[in-house]
PDB file of N, CA and C in Angstrom:
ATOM      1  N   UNK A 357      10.451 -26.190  45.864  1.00  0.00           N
ATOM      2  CA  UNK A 357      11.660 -25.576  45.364  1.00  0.00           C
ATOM      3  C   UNK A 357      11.271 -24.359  44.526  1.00  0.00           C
ATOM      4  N   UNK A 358      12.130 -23.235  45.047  1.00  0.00           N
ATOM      5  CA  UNK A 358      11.445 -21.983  44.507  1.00  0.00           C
ATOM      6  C   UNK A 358      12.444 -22.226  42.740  1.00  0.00           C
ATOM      7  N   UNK A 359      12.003 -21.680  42.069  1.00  0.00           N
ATOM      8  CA  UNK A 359      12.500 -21.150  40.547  1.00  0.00           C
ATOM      9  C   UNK A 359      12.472 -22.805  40.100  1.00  0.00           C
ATOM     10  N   UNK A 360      12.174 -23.631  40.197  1.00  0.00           N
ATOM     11  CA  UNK A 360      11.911 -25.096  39.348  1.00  0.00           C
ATOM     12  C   UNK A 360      11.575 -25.928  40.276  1.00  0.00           C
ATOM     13  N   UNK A 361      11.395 -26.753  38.786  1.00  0.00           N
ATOM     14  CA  UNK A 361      10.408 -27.760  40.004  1.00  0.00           C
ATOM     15  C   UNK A 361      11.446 -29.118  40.193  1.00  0.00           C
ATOM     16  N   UNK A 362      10.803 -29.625  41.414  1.00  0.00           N
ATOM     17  CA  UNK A 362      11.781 -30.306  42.056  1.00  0.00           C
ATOM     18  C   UNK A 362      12.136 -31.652  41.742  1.00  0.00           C
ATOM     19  N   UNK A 363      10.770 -32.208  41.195  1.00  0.00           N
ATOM     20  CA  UNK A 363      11.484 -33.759  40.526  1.00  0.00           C
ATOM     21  C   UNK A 363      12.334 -33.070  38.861  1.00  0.00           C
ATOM     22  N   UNK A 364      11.991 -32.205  38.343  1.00  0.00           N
ATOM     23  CA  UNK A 364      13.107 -32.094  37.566  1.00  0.00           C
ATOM     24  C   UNK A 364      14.695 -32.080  37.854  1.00  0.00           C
ATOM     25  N   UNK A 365      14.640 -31.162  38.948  1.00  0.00           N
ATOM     26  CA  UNK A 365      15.844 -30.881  39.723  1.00  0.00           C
ATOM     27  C   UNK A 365      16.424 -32.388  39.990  1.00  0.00           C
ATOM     28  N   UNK A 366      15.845 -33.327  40.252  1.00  0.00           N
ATOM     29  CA  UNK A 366      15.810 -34.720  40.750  1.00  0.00           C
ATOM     30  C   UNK A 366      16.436 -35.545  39.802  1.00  0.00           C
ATOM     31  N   UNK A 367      15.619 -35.302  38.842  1.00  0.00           N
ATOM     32  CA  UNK A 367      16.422 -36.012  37.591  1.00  0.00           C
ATOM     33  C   UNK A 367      17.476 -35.293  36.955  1.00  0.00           C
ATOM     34  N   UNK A 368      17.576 -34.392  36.880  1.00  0.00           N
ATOM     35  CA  UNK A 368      18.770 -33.431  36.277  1.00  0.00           C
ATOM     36  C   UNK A 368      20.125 -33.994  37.079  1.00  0.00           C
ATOM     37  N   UNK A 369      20.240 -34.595  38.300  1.00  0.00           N
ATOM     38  CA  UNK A 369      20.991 -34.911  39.175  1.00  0.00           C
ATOM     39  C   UNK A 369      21.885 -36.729  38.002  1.00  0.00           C
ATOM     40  N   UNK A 370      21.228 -37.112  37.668  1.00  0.00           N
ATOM     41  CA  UNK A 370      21.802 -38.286  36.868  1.00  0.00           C
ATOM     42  C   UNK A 370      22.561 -37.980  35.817  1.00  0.00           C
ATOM     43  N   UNK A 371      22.363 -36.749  35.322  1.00  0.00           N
ATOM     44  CA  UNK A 371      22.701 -36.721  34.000  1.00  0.00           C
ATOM     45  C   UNK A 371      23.913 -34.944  34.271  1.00  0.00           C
ATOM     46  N   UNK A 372      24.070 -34.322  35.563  1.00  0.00           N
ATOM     47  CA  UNK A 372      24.547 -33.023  34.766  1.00  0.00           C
ATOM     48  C   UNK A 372      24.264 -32.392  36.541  1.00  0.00           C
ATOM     49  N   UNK A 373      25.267 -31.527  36.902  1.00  0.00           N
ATOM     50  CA  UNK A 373      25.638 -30.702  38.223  1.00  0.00           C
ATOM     51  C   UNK A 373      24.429 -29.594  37.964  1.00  0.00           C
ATOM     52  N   UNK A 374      23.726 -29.085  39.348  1.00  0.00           N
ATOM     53  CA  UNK A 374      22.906 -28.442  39.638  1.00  0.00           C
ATOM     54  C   UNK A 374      23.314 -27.526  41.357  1.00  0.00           C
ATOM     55  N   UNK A 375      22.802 -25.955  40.971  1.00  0.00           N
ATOM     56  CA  UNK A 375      23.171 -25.563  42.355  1.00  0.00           C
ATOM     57  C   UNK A 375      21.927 -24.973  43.013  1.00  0.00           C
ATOM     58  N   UNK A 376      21.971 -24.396  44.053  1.00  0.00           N
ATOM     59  CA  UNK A 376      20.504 -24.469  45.083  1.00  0.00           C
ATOM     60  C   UNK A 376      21.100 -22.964  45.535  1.00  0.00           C
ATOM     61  N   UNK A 377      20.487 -22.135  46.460  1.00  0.00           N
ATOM     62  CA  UNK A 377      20.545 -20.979  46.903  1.00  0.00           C
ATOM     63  C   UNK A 377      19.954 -22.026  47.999  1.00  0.00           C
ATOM     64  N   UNK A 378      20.762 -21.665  49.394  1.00  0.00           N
ATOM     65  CA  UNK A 378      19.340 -22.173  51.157  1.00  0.00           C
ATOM     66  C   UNK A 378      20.013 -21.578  52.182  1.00  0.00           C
ATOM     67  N   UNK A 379      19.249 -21.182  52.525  1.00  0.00           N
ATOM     68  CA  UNK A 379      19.603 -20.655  54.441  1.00  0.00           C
ATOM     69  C   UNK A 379      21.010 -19.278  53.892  1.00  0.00           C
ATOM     70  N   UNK A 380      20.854 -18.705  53.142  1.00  0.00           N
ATOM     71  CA  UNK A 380      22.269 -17.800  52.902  1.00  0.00           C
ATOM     72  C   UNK A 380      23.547 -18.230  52.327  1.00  0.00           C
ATOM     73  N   UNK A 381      23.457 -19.901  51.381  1.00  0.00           N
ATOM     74  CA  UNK A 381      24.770 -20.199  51.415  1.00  0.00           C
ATOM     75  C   UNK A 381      24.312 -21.040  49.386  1.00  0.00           C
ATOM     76  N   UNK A 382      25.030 -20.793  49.007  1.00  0.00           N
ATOM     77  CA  UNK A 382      24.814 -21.635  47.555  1.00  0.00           C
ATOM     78  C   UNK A 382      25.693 -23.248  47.609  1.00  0.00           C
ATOM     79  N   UNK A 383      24.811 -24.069  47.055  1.00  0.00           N
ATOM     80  CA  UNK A 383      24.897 -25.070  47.378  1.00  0.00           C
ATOM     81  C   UNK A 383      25.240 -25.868  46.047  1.00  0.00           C
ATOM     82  N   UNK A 384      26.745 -26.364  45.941  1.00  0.00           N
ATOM     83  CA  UNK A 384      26.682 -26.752  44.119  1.00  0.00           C
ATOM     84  C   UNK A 384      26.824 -28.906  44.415  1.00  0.00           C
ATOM     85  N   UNK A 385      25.482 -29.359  43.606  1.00  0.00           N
ATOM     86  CA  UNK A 385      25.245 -30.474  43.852  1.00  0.00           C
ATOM     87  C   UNK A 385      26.148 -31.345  42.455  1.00  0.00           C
ATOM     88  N   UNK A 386      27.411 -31.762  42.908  1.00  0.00           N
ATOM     89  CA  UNK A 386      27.830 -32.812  41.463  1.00  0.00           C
ATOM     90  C   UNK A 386      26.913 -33.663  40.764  1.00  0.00           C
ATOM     91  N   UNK A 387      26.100 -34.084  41.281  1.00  0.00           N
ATOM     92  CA  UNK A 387      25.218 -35.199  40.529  1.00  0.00           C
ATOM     93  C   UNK A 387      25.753 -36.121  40.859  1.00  0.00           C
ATOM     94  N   UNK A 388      25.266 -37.141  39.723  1.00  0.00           N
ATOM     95  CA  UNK A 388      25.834 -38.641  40.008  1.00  0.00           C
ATOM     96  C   UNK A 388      27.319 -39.057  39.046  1.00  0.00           C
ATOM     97  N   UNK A 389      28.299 -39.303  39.198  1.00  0.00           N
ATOM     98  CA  UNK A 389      29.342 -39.328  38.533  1.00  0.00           C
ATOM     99  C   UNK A 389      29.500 -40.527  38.924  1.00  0.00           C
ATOM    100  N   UNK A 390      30.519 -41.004  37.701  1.00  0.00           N
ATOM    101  CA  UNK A 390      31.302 -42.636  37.835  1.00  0.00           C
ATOM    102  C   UNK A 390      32.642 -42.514  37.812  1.00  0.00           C
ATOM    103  N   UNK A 391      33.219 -43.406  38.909  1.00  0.00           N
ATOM    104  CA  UNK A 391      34.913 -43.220  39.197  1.00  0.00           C
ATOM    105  C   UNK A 391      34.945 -45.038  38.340  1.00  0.00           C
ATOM    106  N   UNK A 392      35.750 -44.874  37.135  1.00  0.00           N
ATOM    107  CA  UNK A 392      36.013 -45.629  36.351  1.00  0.00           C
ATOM    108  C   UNK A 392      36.960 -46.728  36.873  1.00  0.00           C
ATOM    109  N   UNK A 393      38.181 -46.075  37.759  1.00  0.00           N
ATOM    110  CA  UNK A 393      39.077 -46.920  38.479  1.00  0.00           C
ATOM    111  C   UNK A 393      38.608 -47.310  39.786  1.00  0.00           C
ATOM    112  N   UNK A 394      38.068 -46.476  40.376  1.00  0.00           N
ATOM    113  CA  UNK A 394      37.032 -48.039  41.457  1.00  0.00           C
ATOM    114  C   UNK A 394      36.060 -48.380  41.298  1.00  0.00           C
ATOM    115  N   UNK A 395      35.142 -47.957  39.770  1.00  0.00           N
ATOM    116  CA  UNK A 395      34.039 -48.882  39.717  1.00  0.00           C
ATOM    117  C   UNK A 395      33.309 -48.167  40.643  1.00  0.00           C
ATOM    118  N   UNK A 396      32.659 -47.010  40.978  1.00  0.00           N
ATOM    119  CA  UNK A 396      31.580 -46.636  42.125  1.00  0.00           C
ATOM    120  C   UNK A 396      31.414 -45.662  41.311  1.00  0.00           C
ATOM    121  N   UNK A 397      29.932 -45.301  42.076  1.00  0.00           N
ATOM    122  CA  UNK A 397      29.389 -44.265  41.662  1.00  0.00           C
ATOM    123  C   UNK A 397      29.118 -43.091  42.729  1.00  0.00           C
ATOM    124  N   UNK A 398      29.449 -41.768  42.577  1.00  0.00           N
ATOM    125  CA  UNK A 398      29.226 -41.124  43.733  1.00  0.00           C
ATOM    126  C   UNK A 398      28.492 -40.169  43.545  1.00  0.00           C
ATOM    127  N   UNK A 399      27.980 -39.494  44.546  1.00  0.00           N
ATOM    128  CA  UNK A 399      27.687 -37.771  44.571  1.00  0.00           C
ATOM    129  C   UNK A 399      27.866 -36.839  45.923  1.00  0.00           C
ATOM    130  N   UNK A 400      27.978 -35.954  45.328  1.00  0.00           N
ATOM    131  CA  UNK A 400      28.792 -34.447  46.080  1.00  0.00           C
ATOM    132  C   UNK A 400      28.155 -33.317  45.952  1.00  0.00           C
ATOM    133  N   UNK A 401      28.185 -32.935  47.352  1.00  0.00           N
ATOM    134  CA  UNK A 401      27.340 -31.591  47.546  1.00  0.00           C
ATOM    135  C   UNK A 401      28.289 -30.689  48.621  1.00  0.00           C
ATOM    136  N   UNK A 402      29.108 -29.332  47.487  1.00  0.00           N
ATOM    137  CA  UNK A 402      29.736 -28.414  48.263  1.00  0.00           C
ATOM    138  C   UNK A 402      29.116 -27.307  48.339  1.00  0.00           C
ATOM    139  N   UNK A 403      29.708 -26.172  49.781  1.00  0.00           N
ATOM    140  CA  UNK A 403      29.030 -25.615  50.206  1.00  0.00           C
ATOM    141  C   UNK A 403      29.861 -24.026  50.016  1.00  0.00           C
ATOM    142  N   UNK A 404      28.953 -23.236  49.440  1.00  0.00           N
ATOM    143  CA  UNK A 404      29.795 -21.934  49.138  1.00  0.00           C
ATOM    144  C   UNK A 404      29.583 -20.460  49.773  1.00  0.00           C
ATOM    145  N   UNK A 405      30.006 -19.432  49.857  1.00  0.00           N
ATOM    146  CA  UNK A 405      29.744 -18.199  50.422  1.00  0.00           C
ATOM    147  C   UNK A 405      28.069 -18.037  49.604  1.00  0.00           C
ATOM    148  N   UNK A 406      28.454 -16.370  48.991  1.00  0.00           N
ATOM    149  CA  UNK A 406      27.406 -15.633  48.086  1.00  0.00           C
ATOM    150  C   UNK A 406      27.263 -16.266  46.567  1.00  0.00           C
ATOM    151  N   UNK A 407      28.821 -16.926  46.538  1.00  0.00           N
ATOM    152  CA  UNK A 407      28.902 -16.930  44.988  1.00  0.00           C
ATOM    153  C   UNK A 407      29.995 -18.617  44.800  1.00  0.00           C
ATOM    154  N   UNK A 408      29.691 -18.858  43.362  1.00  0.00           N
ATOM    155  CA  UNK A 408      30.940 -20.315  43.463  1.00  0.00           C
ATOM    156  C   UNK A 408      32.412 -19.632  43.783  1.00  0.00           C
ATOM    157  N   UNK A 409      32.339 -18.521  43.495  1.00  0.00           N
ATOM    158  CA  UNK A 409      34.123 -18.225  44.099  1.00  0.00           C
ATOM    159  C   UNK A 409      34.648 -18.363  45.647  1.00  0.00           C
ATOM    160  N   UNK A 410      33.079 -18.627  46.147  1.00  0.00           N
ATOM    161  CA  UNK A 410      33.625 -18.592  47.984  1.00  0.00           C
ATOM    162  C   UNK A 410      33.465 -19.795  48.136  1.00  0.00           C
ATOM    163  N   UNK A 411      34.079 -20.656  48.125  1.00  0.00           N
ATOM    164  CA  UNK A 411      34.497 -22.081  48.902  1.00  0.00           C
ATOM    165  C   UNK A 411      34.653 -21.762  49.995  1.00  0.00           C
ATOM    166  N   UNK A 412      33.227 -22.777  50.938  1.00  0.00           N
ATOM    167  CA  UNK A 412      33.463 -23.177  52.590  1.00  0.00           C
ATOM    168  C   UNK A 412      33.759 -24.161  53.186  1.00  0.00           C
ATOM    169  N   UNK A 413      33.052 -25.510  52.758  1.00  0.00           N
ATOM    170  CA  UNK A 413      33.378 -26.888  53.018  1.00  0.00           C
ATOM    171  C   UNK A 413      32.500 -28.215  52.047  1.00  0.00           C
ATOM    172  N   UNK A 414      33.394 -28.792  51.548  1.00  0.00           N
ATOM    173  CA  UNK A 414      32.321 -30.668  51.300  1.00  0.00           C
ATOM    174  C   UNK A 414      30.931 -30.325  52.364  1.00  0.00           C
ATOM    175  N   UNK A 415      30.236 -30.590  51.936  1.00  0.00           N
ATOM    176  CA  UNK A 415      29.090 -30.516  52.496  1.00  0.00           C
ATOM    177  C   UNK A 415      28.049 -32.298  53.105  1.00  0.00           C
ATOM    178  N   UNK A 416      28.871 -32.669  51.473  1.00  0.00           N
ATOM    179  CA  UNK A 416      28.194 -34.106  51.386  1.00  0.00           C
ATOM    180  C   UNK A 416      28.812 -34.600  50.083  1.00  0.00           C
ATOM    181  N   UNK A 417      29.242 -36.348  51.060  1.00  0.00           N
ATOM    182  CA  UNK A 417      29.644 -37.105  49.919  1.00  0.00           C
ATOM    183  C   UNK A 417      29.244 -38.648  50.017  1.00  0.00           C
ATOM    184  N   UNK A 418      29.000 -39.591  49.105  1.00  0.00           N
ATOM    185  CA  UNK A 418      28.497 -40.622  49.259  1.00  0.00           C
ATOM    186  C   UNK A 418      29.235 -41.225  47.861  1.00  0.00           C
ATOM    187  N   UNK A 419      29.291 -42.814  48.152  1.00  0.00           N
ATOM    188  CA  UNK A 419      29.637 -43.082  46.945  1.00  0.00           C
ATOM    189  C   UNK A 419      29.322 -44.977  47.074  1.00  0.00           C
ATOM    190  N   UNK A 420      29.172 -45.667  45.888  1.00  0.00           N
ATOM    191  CA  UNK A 420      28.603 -46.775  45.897  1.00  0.00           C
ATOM    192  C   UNK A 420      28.773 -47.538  44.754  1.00  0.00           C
ATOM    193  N   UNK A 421      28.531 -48.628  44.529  1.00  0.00           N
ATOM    194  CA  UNK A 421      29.000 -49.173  43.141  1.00  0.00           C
ATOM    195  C   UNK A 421      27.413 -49.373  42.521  1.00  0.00           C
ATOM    196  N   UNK A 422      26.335 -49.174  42.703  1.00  0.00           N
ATOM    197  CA  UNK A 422      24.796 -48.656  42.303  1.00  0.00           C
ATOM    198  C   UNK A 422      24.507 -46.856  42.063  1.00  0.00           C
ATOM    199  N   UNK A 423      24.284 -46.789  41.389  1.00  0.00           N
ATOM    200  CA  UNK A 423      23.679 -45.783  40.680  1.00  0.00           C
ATOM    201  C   UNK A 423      22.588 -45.172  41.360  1.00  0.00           C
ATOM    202  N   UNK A 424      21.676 -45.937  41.931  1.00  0.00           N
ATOM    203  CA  UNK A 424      20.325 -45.643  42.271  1.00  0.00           C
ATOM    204  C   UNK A 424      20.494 -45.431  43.467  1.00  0.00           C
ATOM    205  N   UNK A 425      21.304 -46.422  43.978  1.00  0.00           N
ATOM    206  CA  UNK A 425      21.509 -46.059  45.408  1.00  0.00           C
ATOM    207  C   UNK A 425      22.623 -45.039  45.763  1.00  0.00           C
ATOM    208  N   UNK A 426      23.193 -44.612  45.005  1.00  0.00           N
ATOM    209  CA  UNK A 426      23.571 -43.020  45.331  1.00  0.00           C
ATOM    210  C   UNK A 426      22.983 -42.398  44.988  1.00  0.00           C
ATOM    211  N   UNK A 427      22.106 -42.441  44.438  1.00  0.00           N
ATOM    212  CA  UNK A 427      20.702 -40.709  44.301  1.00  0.00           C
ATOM    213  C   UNK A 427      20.069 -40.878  45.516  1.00  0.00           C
ATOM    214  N   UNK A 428      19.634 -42.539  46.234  1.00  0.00           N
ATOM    215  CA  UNK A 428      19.009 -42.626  46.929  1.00  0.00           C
ATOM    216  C   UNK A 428      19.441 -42.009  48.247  1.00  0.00           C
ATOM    217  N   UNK A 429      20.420 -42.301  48.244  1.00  0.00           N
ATOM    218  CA  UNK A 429      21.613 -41.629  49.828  1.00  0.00           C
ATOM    219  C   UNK A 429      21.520 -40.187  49.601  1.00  0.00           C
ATOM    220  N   UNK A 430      21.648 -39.124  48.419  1.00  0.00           N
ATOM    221  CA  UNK A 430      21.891 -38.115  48.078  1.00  0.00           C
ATOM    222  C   UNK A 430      20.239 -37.575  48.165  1.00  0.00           C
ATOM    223  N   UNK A 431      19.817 -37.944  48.266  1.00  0.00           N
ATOM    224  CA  UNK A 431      18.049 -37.273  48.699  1.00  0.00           C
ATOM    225  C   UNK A 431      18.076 -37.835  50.249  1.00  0.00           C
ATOM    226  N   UNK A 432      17.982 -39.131  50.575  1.00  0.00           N
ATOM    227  CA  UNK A 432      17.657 -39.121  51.844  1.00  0.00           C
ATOM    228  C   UNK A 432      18.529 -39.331  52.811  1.00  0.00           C
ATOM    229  N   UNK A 433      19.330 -39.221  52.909  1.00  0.00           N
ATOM    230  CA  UNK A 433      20.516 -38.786  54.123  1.00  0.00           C
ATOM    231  C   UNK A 433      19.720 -37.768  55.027  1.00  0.00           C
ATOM    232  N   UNK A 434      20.231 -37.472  56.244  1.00  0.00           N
ATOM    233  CA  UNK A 434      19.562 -36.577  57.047  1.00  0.00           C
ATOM    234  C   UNK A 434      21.142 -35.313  57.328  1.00  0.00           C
ATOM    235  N   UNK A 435      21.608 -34.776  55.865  1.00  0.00           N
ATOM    236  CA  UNK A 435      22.693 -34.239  56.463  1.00  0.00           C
ATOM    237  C   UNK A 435      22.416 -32.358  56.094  1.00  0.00           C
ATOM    238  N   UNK A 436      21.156 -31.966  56.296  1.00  0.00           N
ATOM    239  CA  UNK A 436      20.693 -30.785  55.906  1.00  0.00           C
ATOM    240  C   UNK A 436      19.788 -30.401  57.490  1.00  0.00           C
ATOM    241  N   UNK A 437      20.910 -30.179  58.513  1.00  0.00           N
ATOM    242  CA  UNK A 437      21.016 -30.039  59.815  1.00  0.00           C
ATOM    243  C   UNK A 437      19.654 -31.252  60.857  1.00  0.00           C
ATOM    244  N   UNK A 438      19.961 -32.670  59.789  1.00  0.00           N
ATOM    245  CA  UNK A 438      19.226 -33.643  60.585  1.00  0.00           C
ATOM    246  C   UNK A 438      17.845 -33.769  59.794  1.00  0.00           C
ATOM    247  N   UNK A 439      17.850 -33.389  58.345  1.00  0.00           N
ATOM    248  CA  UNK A 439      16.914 -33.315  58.171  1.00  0.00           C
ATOM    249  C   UNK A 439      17.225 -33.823  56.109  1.00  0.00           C
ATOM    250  N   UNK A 440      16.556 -34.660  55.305  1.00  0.00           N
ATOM    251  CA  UNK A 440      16.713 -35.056  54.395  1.00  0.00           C
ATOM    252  C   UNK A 440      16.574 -33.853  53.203  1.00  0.00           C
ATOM    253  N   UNK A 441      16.907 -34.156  51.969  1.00  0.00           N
ATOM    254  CA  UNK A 441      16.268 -32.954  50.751  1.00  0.00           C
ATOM    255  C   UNK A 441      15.692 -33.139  50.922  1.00  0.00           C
ATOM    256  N   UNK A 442      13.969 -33.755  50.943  1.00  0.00           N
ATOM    257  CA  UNK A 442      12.698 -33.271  50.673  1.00  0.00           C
ATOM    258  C   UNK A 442      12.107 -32.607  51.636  1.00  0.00           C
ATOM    259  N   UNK A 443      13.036 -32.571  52.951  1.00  0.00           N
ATOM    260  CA  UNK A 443      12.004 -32.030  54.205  1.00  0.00           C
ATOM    261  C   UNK A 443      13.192 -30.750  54.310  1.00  0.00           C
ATOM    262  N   UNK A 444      13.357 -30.012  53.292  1.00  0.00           N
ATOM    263  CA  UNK A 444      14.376 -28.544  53.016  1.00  0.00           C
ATOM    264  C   UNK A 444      14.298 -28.367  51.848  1.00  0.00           C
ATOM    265  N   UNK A 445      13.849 -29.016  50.562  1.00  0.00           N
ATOM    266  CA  UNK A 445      13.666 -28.633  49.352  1.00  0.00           C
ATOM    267  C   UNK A 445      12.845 -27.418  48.752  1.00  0.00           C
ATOM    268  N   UNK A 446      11.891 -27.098  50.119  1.00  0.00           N
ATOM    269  CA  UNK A 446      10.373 -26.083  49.249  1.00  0.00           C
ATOM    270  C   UNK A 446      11.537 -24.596  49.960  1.00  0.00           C
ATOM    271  N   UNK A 447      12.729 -24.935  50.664  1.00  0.00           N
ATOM    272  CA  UNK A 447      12.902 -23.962  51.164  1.00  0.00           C
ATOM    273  C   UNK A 447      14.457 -23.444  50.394  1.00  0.00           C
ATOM    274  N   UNK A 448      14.515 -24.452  49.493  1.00  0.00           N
ATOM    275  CA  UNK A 448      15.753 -23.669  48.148  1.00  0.00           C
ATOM    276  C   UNK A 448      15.430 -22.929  47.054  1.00  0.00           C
ATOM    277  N   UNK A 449      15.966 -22.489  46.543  1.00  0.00           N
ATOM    278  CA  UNK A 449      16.035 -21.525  44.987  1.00  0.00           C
ATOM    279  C   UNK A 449      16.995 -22.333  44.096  1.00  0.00           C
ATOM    280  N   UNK A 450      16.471 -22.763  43.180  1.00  0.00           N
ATOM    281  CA  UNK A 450      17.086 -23.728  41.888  1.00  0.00           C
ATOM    282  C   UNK A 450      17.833 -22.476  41.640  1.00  0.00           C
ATOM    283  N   UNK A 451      19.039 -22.567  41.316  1.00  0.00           N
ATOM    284  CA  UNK A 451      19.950 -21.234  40.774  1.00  0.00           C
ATOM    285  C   UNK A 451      20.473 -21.640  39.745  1.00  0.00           C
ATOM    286  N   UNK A 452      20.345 -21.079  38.529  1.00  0.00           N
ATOM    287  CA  UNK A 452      21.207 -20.651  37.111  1.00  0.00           C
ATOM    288  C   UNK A 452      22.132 -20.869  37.333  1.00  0.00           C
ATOM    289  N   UNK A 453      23.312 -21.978  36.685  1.00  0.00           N
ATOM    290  CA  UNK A 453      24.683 -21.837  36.841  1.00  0.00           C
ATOM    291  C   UNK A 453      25.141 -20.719  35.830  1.00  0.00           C
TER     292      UNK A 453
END
């Protein structure tokens, strides 16, 4: 991961929203959040133009009543054209919100 390093990026995900620059499109990752009225825990990854003002689509959503196992789905899912975060991670830019 270009501009930080990536298990930080990793853990920053539990505690606080993080966005990515990849392939031409900025990528804003919710982290891990708790829905109080169903008891789950989820995370969300939307997908934007140049900038957060260009909304394109949900990118990725998962949600679970474990904690761990939504970071776990949110790294290894294969929804980064069939392919998980770590096997597309060396090829993002940690971006400054």
């Amino acid at each position: 991961m270009e501009a930080g390093n990536v298990r930080e990026f990793v853990n920053n995900l539990t505690i606080q929203d993080e966005m990515v620059r990849f392939n031409g499109h900025l990528y804003y990752f919710y982290g891990i959040r708790y829905d109080s009225d169903k008891k789950v825990y989820y995370a969300g990854v939307d997908q934007f133009g140049e900038n957060i003002h260009q909304f394109e689509k949900e990118w990725y959503y998962y949600e679970s009543p474990d904690m761990s196992d939504c970071l776990e789905h949110l790294l290894s899912d294969k929804y980064w054209d069939g392919k998980d975060f770590y096997q597309v991670e060396m090829y993002m830019t940690w971006v400054d919100g």
